[in-house]
Amino acid sequence: GWQQPRTPPMGHERAPFGTSPPPMPPPFAAAPGAFPPRSQPVTQPMHLGAGAFPAAGSSKGKGASPPASSHASESAQLPPAAAHGAGGDLQGQSVPMAQRTTVMLKNLPIGLTREMLTDALVQLGFGRAYDFIYVPVSFRSKTSMCYAFVNFVGPLDAQRAFDAFTNFMAWAIPTDKVCEVMWSDKLQGYGNHVERYRNSPLMHPNVPDNFKPAVYADGARIPFPPPTKQLRPPRIRRSQDGEEDAEG
């Protein structure tokens, strides 16, 4: 039977017989710079600093704990404070004012001895309130160097000492010097002073007793804690003012 001729799809019409097909359009060519050049691949490894990622099991964000301070391990190595006042295991300047127990007495009379100082402490009502006394003595002149350190059993006693010894002049020897009181900045507390001097050349058996620091309990002198290593004899050095003193 009769069939209807098929119509070619749009865009594919047959050219008339004997004619050439229309030319194909040229391929698309982008203008120079129309597109950015292709980026080069990363060929070097990436180095991340230590701590770039939290360790396993650690928390992140605002709840993360700060890194532990090295002071924790350092403080664990310090000598424990004896039960003789606050701040025994802290350096002087690190101890809060309200916890300090060691005072420095300055402008003392020349020739003041440790016994004279303890007598003055008893006179002023500190008979059982101190546990450490050091009156430095010159190895050249054999006399005191006009200052001393006293540690009290509690911060309140140390604070009372400021009122009692400021402008004090009633020593056992005549003097026109007026006593001054200040906190000990280098060391605070019984424990630190004991650890500072127990291995000092000042504690060598050949050093006279009045050159040495002393410790007390209830107002009575007690033996100084023994050294933890062999003591060497003191070496005499010349200070800036010409005095020759032992290195302690």
PDB file of C-alpha atoms in Angstrom:
ATOM      1  CA  GLY A   1       0.000   0.000   0.000  1.00  0.00           C
ATOM      2  CA  TRP A   2       0.801   3.634  -0.072  1.00  0.00           C
ATOM      3  CA  GLN A   3       3.149   5.071   2.693  1.00  0.00           C
ATOM      4  CA  GLN A   4       3.696   8.713   3.565  1.00  0.00           C
ATOM      5  CA  PRO A   5       7.318   9.743   2.996  1.00  0.00           C
ATOM      6  CA  ARG A   6       9.282  10.345   6.236  1.00  0.00           C
ATOM      7  CA  THR A   7      10.156  13.926   7.023  1.00  0.00           C
ATOM      8  CA  PRO A   8      13.734  14.415   8.194  1.00  0.00           C
ATOM      9  CA  PRO A   9      14.148  16.025  11.622  1.00  0.00           C
ATOM     10  CA  MET A  10      14.721  19.740  11.990  1.00  0.00           C
ATOM     11  CA  GLY A  11      18.209  20.851  11.110  1.00  0.00           C
ATOM     12  CA  HIS A  12      18.835  17.741   9.016  1.00  0.00           C
ATOM     13  CA  GLU A  13      17.001  18.638   5.826  1.00  0.00           C
ATOM     14  CA  ARG A  14      18.428  17.024   2.803  1.00  0.00           C
ATOM     15  CA  ALA A  15      20.068  19.320   0.316  1.00  0.00           C
ATOM     16  CA  PRO A  16      18.527  19.323  -3.144  1.00  0.00           C
ATOM     17  CA  PHE A  17      19.983  16.807  -5.469  1.00  0.00           C
ATOM     18  CA  GLY A  18      23.109  18.074  -7.162  1.00  0.00           C
ATOM     19  CA  THR A  19      23.945  20.767  -4.561  1.00  0.00           C
ATOM     20  CA  SER A  20      26.684  20.789  -1.869  1.00  0.00           C
ATOM     21  CA  PRO A  21      25.739  20.694   1.799  1.00  0.00           C
ATOM     22  CA  PRO A  22      26.201  23.901   3.805  1.00  0.00           C
ATOM     23  CA  PRO A  23      29.602  24.305   5.433  1.00  0.00           C
ATOM     24  CA  MET A  24      29.953  23.322   9.104  1.00  0.00           C
ATOM     25  CA  PRO A  25      30.469  26.201  11.555  1.00  0.00           C
ATOM     26  CA  PRO A  26      34.030  26.609  12.861  1.00  0.00           C
ATOM     27  CA  PRO A  27      34.748  25.121  16.299  1.00  0.00           C
ATOM     28  CA  PHE A  28      34.392  27.444  19.274  1.00  0.00           C
ATOM     29  CA  ALA A  29      37.629  29.189  20.268  1.00  0.00           C
ATOM     30  CA  ALA A  30      37.777  31.249  23.440  1.00  0.00           C
ATOM     31  CA  ALA A  31      39.439  34.612  23.322  1.00  0.00           C
ATOM     32  CA  PRO A  32      42.831  34.846  25.072  1.00  0.00           C
ATOM     33  CA  GLY A  33      42.340  35.587  28.794  1.00  0.00           C
ATOM     34  CA  ALA A  34      38.655  34.735  28.746  1.00  0.00           C
ATOM     35  CA  PHE A  35      39.252  32.038  31.332  1.00  0.00           C
ATOM     36  CA  PRO A  36      41.907  31.979  34.088  1.00  0.00           C
ATOM     37  CA  PRO A  37      44.766  29.534  33.562  1.00  0.00           C
ATOM     38  CA  ARG A  38      44.437  26.195  35.219  1.00  0.00           C
ATOM     39  CA  SER A  39      46.064  26.179  38.633  1.00  0.00           C
ATOM     40  CA  GLN A  40      49.127  24.051  39.119  1.00  0.00           C
ATOM     41  CA  PRO A  41      48.760  21.057  41.430  1.00  0.00           C
ATOM     42  CA  VAL A  42      50.362  21.251  44.879  1.00  0.00           C
ATOM     43  CA  THR A  43      53.478  19.163  44.814  1.00  0.00           C
ATOM     44  CA  GLN A  44      55.030  20.107  48.242  1.00  0.00           C
ATOM     45  CA  PRO A  45      53.782  18.493  51.462  1.00  0.00           C
ATOM     46  CA  MET A  46      52.057  20.655  54.052  1.00  0.00           C
ATOM     47  CA  HIS A  47      53.832  20.943  57.409  1.00  0.00           C
ATOM     48  CA  LEU A  48      51.665  21.437  60.483  1.00  0.00           C
ATOM     49  CA  GLY A  49      53.127  22.840  63.665  1.00  0.00           C
ATOM     50  CA  ALA A  50      53.047  20.997  66.962  1.00  0.00           C
ATOM     51  CA  GLY A  51      49.687  21.282  68.601  1.00  0.00           C
ATOM     52  CA  ALA A  52      47.840  22.009  65.370  1.00  0.00           C
ATOM     53  CA  PHE A  53      45.374  19.325  66.338  1.00  0.00           C
ATOM     54  CA  PRO A  54      44.340  18.363  69.867  1.00  0.00           C
ATOM     55  CA  ALA A  55      45.617  15.105  71.212  1.00  0.00           C
ATOM     56  CA  ALA A  56      43.290  12.170  71.408  1.00  0.00           C
ATOM     57  CA  GLY A  57      40.936  12.448  74.316  1.00  0.00           C
ATOM     58  CA  SER A  58      41.413  16.199  74.734  1.00  0.00           C
ATOM     59  CA  SER A  59      38.544  18.637  74.632  1.00  0.00           C
ATOM     60  CA  LYS A  60      38.168  21.374  72.049  1.00  0.00           C
ATOM     61  CA  GLY A  61      36.609  24.777  71.994  1.00  0.00           C
ATOM     62  CA  LYS A  62      35.892  27.020  74.939  1.00  0.00           C
ATOM     63  CA  GLY A  63      35.894  24.179  77.396  1.00  0.00           C
ATOM     64  CA  ALA A  64      39.515  23.223  76.708  1.00  0.00           C
ATOM     65  CA  SER A  65      41.851  23.422  79.666  1.00  0.00           C
ATOM     66  CA  PRO A  66      44.964  25.627  79.371  1.00  0.00           C
ATOM     67  CA  PRO A  67      48.333  23.858  79.260  1.00  0.00           C
ATOM     68  CA  ALA A  68      49.691  22.932  82.642  1.00  0.00           C
ATOM     69  CA  SER A  69      52.202  25.428  83.991  1.00  0.00           C
ATOM     70  CA  SER A  70      55.768  24.317  84.576  1.00  0.00           C
ATOM     71  CA  HIS A  71      55.567  25.898  87.997  1.00  0.00           C
ATOM     72  CA  ALA A  72      53.595  22.909  89.221  1.00  0.00           C
ATOM     73  CA  SER A  73      56.541  20.567  88.730  1.00  0.00           C
ATOM     74  CA  GLU A  74      58.989  23.145  90.059  1.00  0.00           C
ATOM     75  CA  SER A  75      57.022  23.694  93.224  1.00  0.00           C
ATOM     76  CA  ALA A  76      56.901  19.951  93.782  1.00  0.00           C
ATOM     77  CA  GLN A  77      60.703  19.952  93.971  1.00  0.00           C
ATOM     78  CA  LEU A  78      60.894  22.719  96.561  1.00  0.00           C
ATOM     79  CA  PRO A  79      61.415  21.731 100.188  1.00  0.00           C
ATOM     80  CA  PRO A  80      58.131  21.370 102.045  1.00  0.00           C
ATOM     81  CA  ALA A  81      57.387  24.158 104.492  1.00  0.00           C
ATOM     82  CA  ALA A  82      57.808  23.162 108.078  1.00  0.00           C
ATOM     83  CA  ALA A  83      54.986  23.963 110.441  1.00  0.00           C
ATOM     84  CA  HIS A  84      56.724  27.175 111.441  1.00  0.00           C
ATOM     85  CA  GLY A  85      54.844  29.923 109.634  1.00  0.00           C
ATOM     86  CA  ALA A  86      53.381  30.641 106.224  1.00  0.00           C
ATOM     87  CA  GLY A  87      55.194  30.818 102.942  1.00  0.00           C
ATOM     88  CA  GLY A  88      57.997  28.415 103.852  1.00  0.00           C
ATOM     89  CA  ASP A  89      58.213  27.069 100.301  1.00  0.00           C
ATOM     90  CA  LEU A  90      57.897  30.327  98.371  1.00  0.00           C
ATOM     91  CA  GLN A  91      60.385  32.992  97.382  1.00  0.00           C
ATOM     92  CA  GLY A  92      60.053  36.273  99.225  1.00  0.00           C
ATOM     93  CA  GLN A  93      58.650  38.427  96.455  1.00  0.00           C
ATOM     94  CA  SER A  94      56.145  35.749  95.461  1.00  0.00           C
ATOM     95  CA  VAL A  95      54.509  35.564  98.870  1.00  0.00           C
ATOM     96  CA  PRO A  96      51.449  37.807  99.357  1.00  0.00           C
ATOM     97  CA  MET A  97      51.866  40.507 101.971  1.00  0.00           C
ATOM     98  CA  ALA A  98      49.248  38.943 104.217  1.00  0.00           C
ATOM     99  CA  GLN A  99      51.213  35.668 104.341  1.00  0.00           C
ATOM    100  CA  ARG A 100      54.748  36.952 104.911  1.00  0.00           C
ATOM    101  CA  THR A 101      56.557  36.026 108.106  1.00  0.00           C
ATOM    102  CA  THR A 102      60.182  37.164 107.613  1.00  0.00           C
ATOM    103  CA  VAL A 103      61.283  40.737 108.281  1.00  0.00           C
ATOM    104  CA  MET A 104      64.605  42.466 107.796  1.00  0.00           C
ATOM    105  CA  LEU A 105      65.785  44.838 110.521  1.00  0.00           C
ATOM    106  CA  LYS A 106      68.115  47.540 109.229  1.00  0.00           C
ATOM    107  CA  ASN A 107      70.265  50.280 110.731  1.00  0.00           C
ATOM    108  CA  LEU A 108      71.097  48.235 113.802  1.00  0.00           C
ATOM    109  CA  PRO A 109      73.889  49.234 116.209  1.00  0.00           C
ATOM    110  CA  ILE A 110      77.420  48.141 115.369  1.00  0.00           C
ATOM    111  CA  GLY A 111      78.272  45.205 117.576  1.00  0.00           C
ATOM    112  CA  LEU A 112      74.686  44.040 118.125  1.00  0.00           C
ATOM    113  CA  THR A 113      74.698  40.298 118.815  1.00  0.00           C
ATOM    114  CA  ARG A 114      72.084  37.644 118.237  1.00  0.00           C
ATOM    115  CA  GLU A 115      71.493  37.403 121.993  1.00  0.00           C
ATOM    116  CA  MET A 116      70.861  41.163 122.207  1.00  0.00           C
ATOM    117  CA  LEU A 117      68.288  40.826 119.456  1.00  0.00           C
ATOM    118  CA  THR A 118      66.496  37.962 121.192  1.00  0.00           C
ATOM    119  CA  ASP A 119      66.439  40.000 124.421  1.00  0.00           C
ATOM    120  CA  ALA A 120      64.779  42.856 122.540  1.00  0.00           C
ATOM    121  CA  LEU A 121      62.227  40.443 121.063  1.00  0.00           C
ATOM    122  CA  VAL A 122      61.324  39.241 124.544  1.00  0.00           C
ATOM    123  CA  GLN A 123      61.153  42.825 125.811  1.00  0.00           C
ATOM    124  CA  LEU A 124      58.682  43.748 123.081  1.00  0.00           C
ATOM    125  CA  GLY A 125      56.417  40.750 123.641  1.00  0.00           C
ATOM    126  CA  PHE A 126      57.711  38.333 120.994  1.00  0.00           C
ATOM    127  CA  GLY A 127      59.177  35.782 123.414  1.00  0.00           C
ATOM    128  CA  ARG A 128      57.664  32.750 121.654  1.00  0.00           C
ATOM    129  CA  ALA A 129      56.746  34.328 118.334  1.00  0.00           C
ATOM    130  CA  TYR A 130      59.991  33.806 116.394  1.00  0.00           C
ATOM    131  CA  ASP A 131      61.689  30.657 115.082  1.00  0.00           C
ATOM    132  CA  PHE A 132      64.640  31.879 112.990  1.00  0.00           C
ATOM    133  CA  ILE A 133      67.226  34.637 113.529  1.00  0.00           C
ATOM    134  CA  TYR A 134      70.258  35.533 111.468  1.00  0.00           C
ATOM    135  CA  VAL A 135      72.537  38.444 112.376  1.00  0.00           C
ATOM    136  CA  PRO A 136      75.268  38.578 109.684  1.00  0.00           C
ATOM    137  CA  VAL A 137      78.741  39.144 111.103  1.00  0.00           C
ATOM    138  CA  SER A 138      81.773  40.454 109.239  1.00  0.00           C
ATOM    139  CA  PHE A 139      84.650  37.965 109.139  1.00  0.00           C
ATOM    140  CA  ARG A 140      87.079  40.857 109.131  1.00  0.00           C
ATOM    141  CA  SER A 141      85.807  43.045 111.959  1.00  0.00           C
ATOM    142  CA  LYS A 142      84.089  40.213 113.871  1.00  0.00           C
ATOM    143  CA  THR A 143      81.119  42.517 114.477  1.00  0.00           C
ATOM    144  CA  SER A 144      77.576  42.526 113.150  1.00  0.00           C
ATOM    145  CA  MET A 145      76.880  44.189 109.833  1.00  0.00           C
ATOM    146  CA  CYS A 146      74.007  46.349 111.133  1.00  0.00           C
ATOM    147  CA  TYR A 147      71.110  44.283 109.786  1.00  0.00           C
ATOM    148  CA  ALA A 148      69.332  41.048 110.693  1.00  0.00           C
ATOM    149  CA  PHE A 149      66.605  38.659 109.566  1.00  0.00           C
ATOM    150  CA  VAL A 150      63.857  37.390 111.855  1.00  0.00           C
ATOM    151  CA  ASN A 151      61.174  34.889 110.903  1.00  0.00           C
ATOM    152  CA  PHE A 152      58.023  34.843 112.998  1.00  0.00           C
ATOM    153  CA  VAL A 153      55.696  31.919 113.578  1.00  0.00           C
ATOM    154  CA  GLY A 154      52.758  33.688 111.937  1.00  0.00           C
ATOM    155  CA  PRO A 155      51.945  36.629 109.645  1.00  0.00           C
ATOM    156  CA  LEU A 156      50.252  38.619 112.415  1.00  0.00           C
ATOM    157  CA  ASP A 157      53.391  38.496 114.556  1.00  0.00           C
ATOM    158  CA  ALA A 158      55.474  39.677 111.611  1.00  0.00           C
ATOM    159  CA  GLN A 159      53.101  42.581 111.022  1.00  0.00           C
ATOM    160  CA  ARG A 160      53.252  43.523 114.705  1.00  0.00           C
ATOM    161  CA  ALA A 161      57.041  43.613 114.425  1.00  0.00           C
ATOM    162  CA  PHE A 162      56.759  46.525 112.004  1.00  0.00           C
ATOM    163  CA  ASP A 163      55.082  48.626 114.676  1.00  0.00           C
ATOM    164  CA  ALA A 164      57.344  47.394 117.476  1.00  0.00           C
ATOM    165  CA  PHE A 165      60.736  47.832 115.800  1.00  0.00           C
ATOM    166  CA  THR A 166      60.177  50.850 113.573  1.00  0.00           C
ATOM    167  CA  ASN A 167      62.241  53.689 115.119  1.00  0.00           C
ATOM    168  CA  PHE A 168      63.333  51.358 117.946  1.00  0.00           C
ATOM    169  CA  MET A 169      66.505  52.467 119.779  1.00  0.00           C
ATOM    170  CA  ALA A 170      66.368  50.798 123.208  1.00  0.00           C
ATOM    171  CA  TRP A 171      69.084  48.241 122.530  1.00  0.00           C
ATOM    172  CA  ALA A 172      71.452  46.770 125.119  1.00  0.00           C
ATOM    173  CA  ILE A 173      74.245  48.992 123.771  1.00  0.00           C
ATOM    174  CA  PRO A 174      74.009  52.773 123.375  1.00  0.00           C
ATOM    175  CA  THR A 175      73.293  53.946 119.845  1.00  0.00           C
ATOM    176  CA  ASP A 176      71.891  56.859 117.922  1.00  0.00           C
ATOM    177  CA  LYS A 177      70.769  54.629 115.078  1.00  0.00           C
ATOM    178  CA  VAL A 178      67.053  54.363 114.433  1.00  0.00           C
ATOM    179  CA  CYS A 179      65.854  50.888 113.461  1.00  0.00           C
ATOM    180  CA  GLU A 180      64.115  50.368 110.138  1.00  0.00           C
ATOM    181  CA  VAL A 181      61.876  47.410 109.243  1.00  0.00           C
ATOM    182  CA  MET A 182      61.107  45.941 105.837  1.00  0.00           C
ATOM    183  CA  TRP A 183      60.020  42.613 104.378  1.00  0.00           C
ATOM    184  CA  SER A 184      62.656  40.112 103.353  1.00  0.00           C
ATOM    185  CA  ASP A 185      62.403  40.051  99.575  1.00  0.00           C
ATOM    186  CA  LYS A 186      64.834  37.223  98.915  1.00  0.00           C
ATOM    187  CA  LEU A 187      63.416  34.565 101.221  1.00  0.00           C
ATOM    188  CA  GLN A 188      60.243  34.133 103.226  1.00  0.00           C
ATOM    189  CA  GLY A 189      59.390  31.498 105.799  1.00  0.00           C
ATOM    190  CA  TYR A 190      61.163  29.084 108.115  1.00  0.00           C
ATOM    191  CA  GLY A 191      61.511  26.315 105.540  1.00  0.00           C
ATOM    192  CA  ASN A 192      63.253  28.414 102.907  1.00  0.00           C
ATOM    193  CA  HIS A 193      65.744  29.830 105.395  1.00  0.00           C
ATOM    194  CA  VAL A 194      66.604  26.407 106.769  1.00  0.00           C
ATOM    195  CA  GLU A 195      67.170  25.014 103.267  1.00  0.00           C
ATOM    196  CA  ARG A 196      69.228  28.067 102.329  1.00  0.00           C
ATOM    197  CA  TYR A 197      71.661  27.778 105.244  1.00  0.00           C
ATOM    198  CA  ARG A 198      71.802  24.119 106.282  1.00  0.00           C
ATOM    199  CA  ASN A 199      74.354  23.393 103.530  1.00  0.00           C
ATOM    200  CA  SER A 200      75.999  26.811 103.683  1.00  0.00           C
ATOM    201  CA  PRO A 201      79.697  27.199 104.534  1.00  0.00           C
ATOM    202  CA  LEU A 202      78.499  29.333 107.440  1.00  0.00           C
ATOM    203  CA  MET A 203      77.440  26.092 109.157  1.00  0.00           C
ATOM    204  CA  HIS A 204      80.924  24.569 108.860  1.00  0.00           C
ATOM    205  CA  PRO A 205      82.251  23.379 112.240  1.00  0.00           C
ATOM    206  CA  ASN A 206      85.178  25.799 112.055  1.00  0.00           C
ATOM    207  CA  VAL A 207      82.887  28.853 111.872  1.00  0.00           C
ATOM    208  CA  PRO A 208      82.184  30.482 115.276  1.00  0.00           C
ATOM    209  CA  ASP A 209      78.631  30.067 116.540  1.00  0.00           C
ATOM    210  CA  ASN A 210      77.826  33.775 116.609  1.00  0.00           C
ATOM    211  CA  PHE A 211      78.386  33.938 112.850  1.00  0.00           C
ATOM    212  CA  LYS A 212      75.647  31.391 112.178  1.00  0.00           C
ATOM    213  CA  PRO A 213      71.862  31.625 111.872  1.00  0.00           C
ATOM    214  CA  ALA A 214      69.859  29.994 114.656  1.00  0.00           C
ATOM    215  CA  VAL A 215      66.446  28.362 114.962  1.00  0.00           C
ATOM    216  CA  TYR A 216      64.066  28.374 117.915  1.00  0.00           C
ATOM    217  CA  ALA A 217      60.955  26.681 119.281  1.00  0.00           C
ATOM    218  CA  ASP A 218      58.776  28.407 121.905  1.00  0.00           C
ATOM    219  CA  GLY A 219      61.497  30.981 122.486  1.00  0.00           C
ATOM    220  CA  ALA A 220      64.255  28.400 123.172  1.00  0.00           C
ATOM    221  CA  ARG A 221      67.096  27.724 120.779  1.00  0.00           C
ATOM    222  CA  ILE A 222      67.118  24.262 119.197  1.00  0.00           C
ATOM    223  CA  PRO A 223      69.714  22.465 117.009  1.00  0.00           C
ATOM    224  CA  PHE A 224      69.852  23.610 113.425  1.00  0.00           C
ATOM    225  CA  PRO A 225      68.670  20.919 110.978  1.00  0.00           C
ATOM    226  CA  PRO A 226      71.705  18.937 109.803  1.00  0.00           C
ATOM    227  CA  PRO A 227      73.234  19.393 106.348  1.00  0.00           C
ATOM    228  CA  THR A 228      72.331  17.083 103.510  1.00  0.00           C
ATOM    229  CA  LYS A 229      75.813  17.153 101.972  1.00  0.00           C
ATOM    230  CA  GLN A 230      79.391  17.679 103.056  1.00  0.00           C
ATOM    231  CA  LEU A 231      80.050  21.248 104.147  1.00  0.00           C
ATOM    232  CA  ARG A 232      82.979  23.143 102.717  1.00  0.00           C
ATOM    233  CA  PRO A 233      84.799  25.838 104.701  1.00  0.00           C
ATOM    234  CA  PRO A 234      83.865  29.426 103.870  1.00  0.00           C
ATOM    235  CA  ARG A 235      85.863  31.464 101.409  1.00  0.00           C
ATOM    236  CA  ILE A 236      86.535  35.087 102.250  1.00  0.00           C
ATOM    237  CA  ARG A 237      85.554  37.611  99.602  1.00  0.00           C
ATOM    238  CA  ARG A 238      85.967  41.376  99.539  1.00  0.00           C
ATOM    239  CA  SER A 239      82.714  43.306  99.270  1.00  0.00           C
ATOM    240  CA  GLN A 240      82.195  46.643  97.561  1.00  0.00           C
ATOM    241  CA  ASP A 241      82.751  48.604 100.755  1.00  0.00           C
ATOM    242  CA  GLY A 242      86.047  46.834 101.395  1.00  0.00           C
ATOM    243  CA  GLU A 243      84.771  44.421 104.037  1.00  0.00           C
ATOM    244  CA  GLU A 244      85.900  40.807 103.841  1.00  0.00           C
ATOM    245  CA  ASP A 245      83.049  38.405 104.440  1.00  0.00           C
ATOM    246  CA  ALA A 246      82.380  34.718 103.989  1.00  0.00           C
ATOM    247  CA  GLU A 247      80.382  33.398 101.082  1.00  0.00           C
ATOM    248  CA  GLY A 248      77.391  31.729 102.680  1.00  0.00           C
TER     249      GLY A 248
END
